C-alpha positions as a printed Julia matrix, in Angstrom:
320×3 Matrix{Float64}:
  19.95  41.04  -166.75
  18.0   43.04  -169.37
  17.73  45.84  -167.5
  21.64  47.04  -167.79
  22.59  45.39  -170.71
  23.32  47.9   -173.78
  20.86  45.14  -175.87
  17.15  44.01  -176.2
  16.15  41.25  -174.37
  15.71  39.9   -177.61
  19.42  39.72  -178.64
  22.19  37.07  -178.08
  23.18  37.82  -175.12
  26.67  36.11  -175.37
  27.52  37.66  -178.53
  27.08  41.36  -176.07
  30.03  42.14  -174.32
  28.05  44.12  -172.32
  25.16  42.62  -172.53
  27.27  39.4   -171.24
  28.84  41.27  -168.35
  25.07  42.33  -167.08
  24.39  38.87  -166.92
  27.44  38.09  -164.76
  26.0   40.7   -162.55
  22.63  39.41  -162.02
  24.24  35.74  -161.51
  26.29  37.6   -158.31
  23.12  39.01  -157.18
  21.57  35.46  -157.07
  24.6   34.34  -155.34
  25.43  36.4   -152.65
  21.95  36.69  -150.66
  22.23  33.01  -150.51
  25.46  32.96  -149.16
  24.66  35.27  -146.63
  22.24  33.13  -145.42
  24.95  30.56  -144.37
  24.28  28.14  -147.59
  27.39  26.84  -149.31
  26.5   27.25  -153.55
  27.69  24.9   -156.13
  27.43  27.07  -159.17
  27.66  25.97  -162.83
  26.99  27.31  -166.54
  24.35  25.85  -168.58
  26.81  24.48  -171.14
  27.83  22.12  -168.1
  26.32  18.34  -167.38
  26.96  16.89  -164.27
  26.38  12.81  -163.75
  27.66  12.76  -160.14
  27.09  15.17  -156.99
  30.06  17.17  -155.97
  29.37  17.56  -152.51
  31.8   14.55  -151.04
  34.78  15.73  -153.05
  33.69  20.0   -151.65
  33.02  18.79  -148.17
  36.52  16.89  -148.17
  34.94  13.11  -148.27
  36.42  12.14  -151.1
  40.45  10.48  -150.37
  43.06  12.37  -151.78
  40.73  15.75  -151.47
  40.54  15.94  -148.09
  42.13  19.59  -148.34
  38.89  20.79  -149.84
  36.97  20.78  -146.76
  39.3   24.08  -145.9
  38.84  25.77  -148.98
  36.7   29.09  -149.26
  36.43  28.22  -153.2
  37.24  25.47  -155.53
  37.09  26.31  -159.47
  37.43  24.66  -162.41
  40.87  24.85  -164.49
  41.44  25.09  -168.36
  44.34  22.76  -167.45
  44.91  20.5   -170.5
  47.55  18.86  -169.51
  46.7   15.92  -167.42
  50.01  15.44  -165.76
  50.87  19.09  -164.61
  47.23  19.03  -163.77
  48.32  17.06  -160.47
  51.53  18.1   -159.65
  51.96  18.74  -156.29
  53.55  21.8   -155.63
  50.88  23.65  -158.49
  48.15  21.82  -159.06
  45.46  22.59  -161.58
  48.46  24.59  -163.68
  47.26  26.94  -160.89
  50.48  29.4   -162.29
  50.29  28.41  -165.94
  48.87  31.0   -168.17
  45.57  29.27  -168.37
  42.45  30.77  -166.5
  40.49  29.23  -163.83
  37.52  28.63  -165.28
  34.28  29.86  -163.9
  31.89  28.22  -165.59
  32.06  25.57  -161.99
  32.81  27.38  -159.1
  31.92  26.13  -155.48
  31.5   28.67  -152.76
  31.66  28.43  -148.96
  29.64  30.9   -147.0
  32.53  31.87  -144.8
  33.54  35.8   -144.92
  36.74  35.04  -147.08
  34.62  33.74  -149.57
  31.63  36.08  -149.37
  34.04  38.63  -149.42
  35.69  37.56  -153.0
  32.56  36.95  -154.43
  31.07  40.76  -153.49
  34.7   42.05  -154.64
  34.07  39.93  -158.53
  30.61  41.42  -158.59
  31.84  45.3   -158.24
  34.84  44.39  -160.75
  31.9   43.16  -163.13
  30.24  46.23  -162.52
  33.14  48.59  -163.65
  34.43  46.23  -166.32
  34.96  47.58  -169.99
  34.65  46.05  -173.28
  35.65  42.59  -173.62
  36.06  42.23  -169.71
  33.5   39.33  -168.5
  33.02  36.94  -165.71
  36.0   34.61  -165.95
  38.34  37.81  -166.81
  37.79  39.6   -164.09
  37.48  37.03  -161.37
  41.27  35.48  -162.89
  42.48  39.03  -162.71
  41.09  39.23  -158.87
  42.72  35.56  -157.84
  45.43  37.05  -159.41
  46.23  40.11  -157.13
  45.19  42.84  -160.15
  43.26  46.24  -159.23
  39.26  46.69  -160.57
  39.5   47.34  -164.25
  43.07  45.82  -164.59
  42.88  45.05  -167.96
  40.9   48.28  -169.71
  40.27  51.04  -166.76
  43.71  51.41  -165.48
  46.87  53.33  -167.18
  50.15  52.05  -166.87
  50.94  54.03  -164.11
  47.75  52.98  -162.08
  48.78  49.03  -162.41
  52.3   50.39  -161.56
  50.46  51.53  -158.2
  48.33  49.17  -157.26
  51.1   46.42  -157.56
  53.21  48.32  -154.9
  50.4   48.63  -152.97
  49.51  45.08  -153.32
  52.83  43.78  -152.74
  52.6   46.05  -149.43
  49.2   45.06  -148.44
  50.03  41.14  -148.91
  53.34  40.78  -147.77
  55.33  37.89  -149.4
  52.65  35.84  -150.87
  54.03  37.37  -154.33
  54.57  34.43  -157.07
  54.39  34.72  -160.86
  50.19  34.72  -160.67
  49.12  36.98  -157.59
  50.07  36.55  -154.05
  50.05  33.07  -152.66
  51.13  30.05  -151.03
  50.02  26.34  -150.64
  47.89  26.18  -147.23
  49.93  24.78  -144.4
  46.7   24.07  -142.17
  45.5   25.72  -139.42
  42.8   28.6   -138.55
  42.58  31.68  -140.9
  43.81  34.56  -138.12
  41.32  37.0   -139.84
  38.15  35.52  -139.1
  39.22  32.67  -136.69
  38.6   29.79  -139.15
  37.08  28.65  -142.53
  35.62  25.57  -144.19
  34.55  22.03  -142.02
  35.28  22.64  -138.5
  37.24  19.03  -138.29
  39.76  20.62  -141.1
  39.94  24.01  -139.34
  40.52  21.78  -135.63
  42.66  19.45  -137.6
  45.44  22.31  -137.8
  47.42  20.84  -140.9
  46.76  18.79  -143.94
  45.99  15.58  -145.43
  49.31  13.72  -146.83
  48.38  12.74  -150.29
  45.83  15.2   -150.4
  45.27  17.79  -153.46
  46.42  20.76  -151.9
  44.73  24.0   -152.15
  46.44  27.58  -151.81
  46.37  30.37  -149.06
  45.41  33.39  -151.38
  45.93  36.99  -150.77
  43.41  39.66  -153.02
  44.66  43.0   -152.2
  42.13  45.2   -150.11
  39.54  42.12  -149.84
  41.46  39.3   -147.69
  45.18  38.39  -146.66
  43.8   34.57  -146.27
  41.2   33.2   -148.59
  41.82  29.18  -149.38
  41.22  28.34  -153.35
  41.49  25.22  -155.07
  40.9   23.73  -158.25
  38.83  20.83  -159.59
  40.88  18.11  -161.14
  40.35  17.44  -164.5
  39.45  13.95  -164.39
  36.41  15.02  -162.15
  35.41  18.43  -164.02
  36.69  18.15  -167.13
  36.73  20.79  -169.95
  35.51  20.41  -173.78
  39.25  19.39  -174.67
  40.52  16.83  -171.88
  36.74  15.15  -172.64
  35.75  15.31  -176.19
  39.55  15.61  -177.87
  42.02  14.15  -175.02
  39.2   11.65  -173.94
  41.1   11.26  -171.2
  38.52   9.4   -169.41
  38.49   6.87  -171.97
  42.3    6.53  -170.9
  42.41   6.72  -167.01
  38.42   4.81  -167.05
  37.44   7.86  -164.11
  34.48   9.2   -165.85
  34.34  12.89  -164.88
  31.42  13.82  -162.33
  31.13  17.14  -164.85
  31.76  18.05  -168.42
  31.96  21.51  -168.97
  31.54  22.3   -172.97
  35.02  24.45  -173.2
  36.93  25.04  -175.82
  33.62  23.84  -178.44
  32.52  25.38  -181.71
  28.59  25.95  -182.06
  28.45  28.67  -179.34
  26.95  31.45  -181.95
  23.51  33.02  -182.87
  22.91  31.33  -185.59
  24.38  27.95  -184.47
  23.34  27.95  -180.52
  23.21  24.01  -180.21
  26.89  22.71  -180.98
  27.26  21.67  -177.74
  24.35  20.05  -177.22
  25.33  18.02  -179.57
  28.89  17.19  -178.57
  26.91  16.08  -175.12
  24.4   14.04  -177.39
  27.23  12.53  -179.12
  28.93  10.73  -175.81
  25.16  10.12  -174.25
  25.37  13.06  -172.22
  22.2   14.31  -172.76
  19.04  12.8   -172.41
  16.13  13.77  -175.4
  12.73  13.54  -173.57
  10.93  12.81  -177.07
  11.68  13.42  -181.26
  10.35  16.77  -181.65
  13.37  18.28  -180.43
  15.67  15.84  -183.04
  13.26  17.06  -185.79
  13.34  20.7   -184.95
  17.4   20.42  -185.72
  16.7   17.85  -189.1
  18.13  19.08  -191.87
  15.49  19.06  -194.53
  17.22  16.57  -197.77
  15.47  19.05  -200.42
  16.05  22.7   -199.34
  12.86  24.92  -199.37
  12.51  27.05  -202.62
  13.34  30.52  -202.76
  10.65  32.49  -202.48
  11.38  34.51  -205.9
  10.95  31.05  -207.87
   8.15  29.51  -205.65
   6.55  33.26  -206.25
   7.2   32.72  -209.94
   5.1   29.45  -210.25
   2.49  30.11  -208.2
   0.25  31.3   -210.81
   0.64  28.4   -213.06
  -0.34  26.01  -209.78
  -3.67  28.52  -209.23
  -4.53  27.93  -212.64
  -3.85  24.06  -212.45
  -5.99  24.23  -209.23
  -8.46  25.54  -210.9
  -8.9   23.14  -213.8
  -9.28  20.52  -211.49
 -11.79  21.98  -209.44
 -13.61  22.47  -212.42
């Protein structure tokens, strides 16, 4: 990322908003040549631990999922409320005012979901100030224009609304321009996900449903869904809710949301918070000792400075 961000390679990168944004960049770069070779991407952040594979519940395996085969992406929610979490006209609080949350995002290489992902890398590209990954791919799922939140005046977001209410049609709801998929082939590119799903024509009853999304001037038809949170859960349904602890489904991922010890000088909180529920695995003690607290805190070096000539002296004497 070094390369365009405004900071030395050096710095912290998450405490550069630019810096930051580079990095989301670079991650798109990664992800879109593979992709474009025809390989389906499972993509996480480092502050995420997984204990079980994903791939049933993407490919549609797992019951009551069975939607997911269709989807072009599934993404992880900042839901914290376990109950609207599966309700089934907006699961996920997929209209709440919470963001889908990036940090676990599974991608199918079909051209809908190529096509968002090469969209979210230009709006990282143009982004301004506090813009970053999660911001501008929420702002994309939900209908906005490229720089929606710093680069456009009020008249500009004026615009591009009427133009994305023309360009969508009546997929408009209070978060972009959607609809819970009804089944069937995508009439854009003549199908998307598993081929049984697309063949199937309809979906699953009992099924988490997923939604038929419409991002203005990229696709009228790309499928999204989002995780559960008993399967990905975030730093507050896991380590505060511990709603595992209440339904007994351990998660197949913790993401480290909503955590403190995410700052320079204090980069290992959530390791910790992992450590804490046996999450993650120490391969020996030096790494335990490197984060000891020492009982008696080293001098400061204007006292230890002070005495050293009275321990030279002492030396000294008994050398002699």
């Amino acid at each position: 990322w070094s390369h365009t961000a405004a900071a030395e390679d050096t710095s912290y990168v998450r405490g550069s908003e630019a810096g930051f944004r580079a990095l989301g960049v670079r991650k798109l770069d990664v992800l879109l040549p593979v992709l474009r070779m025809g390989i389906n991407v499972v993509l996480s952040d480092v502050d995420c631990v997984w204990s079980s594979s994903p791939l049933p519940m993407f490919h549609g395996k797992v019951a009551g999922f069975e939607d997911f085969a269709a989807a072009d992406l599934l993404v992880a929610s900042d839901c914290m409320d376990p109950i609207l979490d599966v309700s089934v006209r907006d699961p996920g609080c997929y209209h709440d005012s919470v963001d889908k949350n990036t940090g676990v995002l599974a991608v199918r290489a079909t051209p809908n979901g190529i096509a968002a992902m090469a969209e979210w890398k230009v709006r990282l590209q143009v982004g301004e100030k506090n813009e970053q990954d999660q911001t501008t791919f929420n702002d994309l799922i939900d209908g906005n224009g490229r720089g929606h939140r710093w680069g456009m005046s009020n008249a500009q977001r004026s615009d591009f609304k009427k133009f994305g209410e023309a360009w969508c049609g009546s997929h408009k709801t209070k978060r972009g321009y959607n609809k819970l998929w009804a089944g069937g082939e995508d009439p854009e590119t003549g199908g998307a996900g598993d081929a049984s799903v697309v063949a199937r024509g309809r979906t699953t009853e009992g099924s988490r449903r997923i939604f038929d999304v419409c991002l203005p001037n990229v696709s009228r038809h790309v499928h999204i869904g989002t995780f559960p949170v008993t399967a990905v859960a975030g730093g507050h349904t896991f380590f505060v809710q511990q709603l595992q602890t209440q339904t007994g489904v351990q998660p197949m991922a913790v993401h480290a949301t909503y955590q403190f010890g995410d700052l320079a000088d204090c980069a290992f909180g959530k390791r910790e918070r992992f450590r804490e529920w046996g999450l993650w695995r120490v391969p020996d003690d030096s790494l335990l000792a490197s984060l000891a607290v020492p009982e008696v805190a080293p001098e400061p070096d204007r006292a230890r400075a002070a005495r050293a000539p009275a321990r030279k002296a002492a030396a000294r004497a008994a050398d002699g």
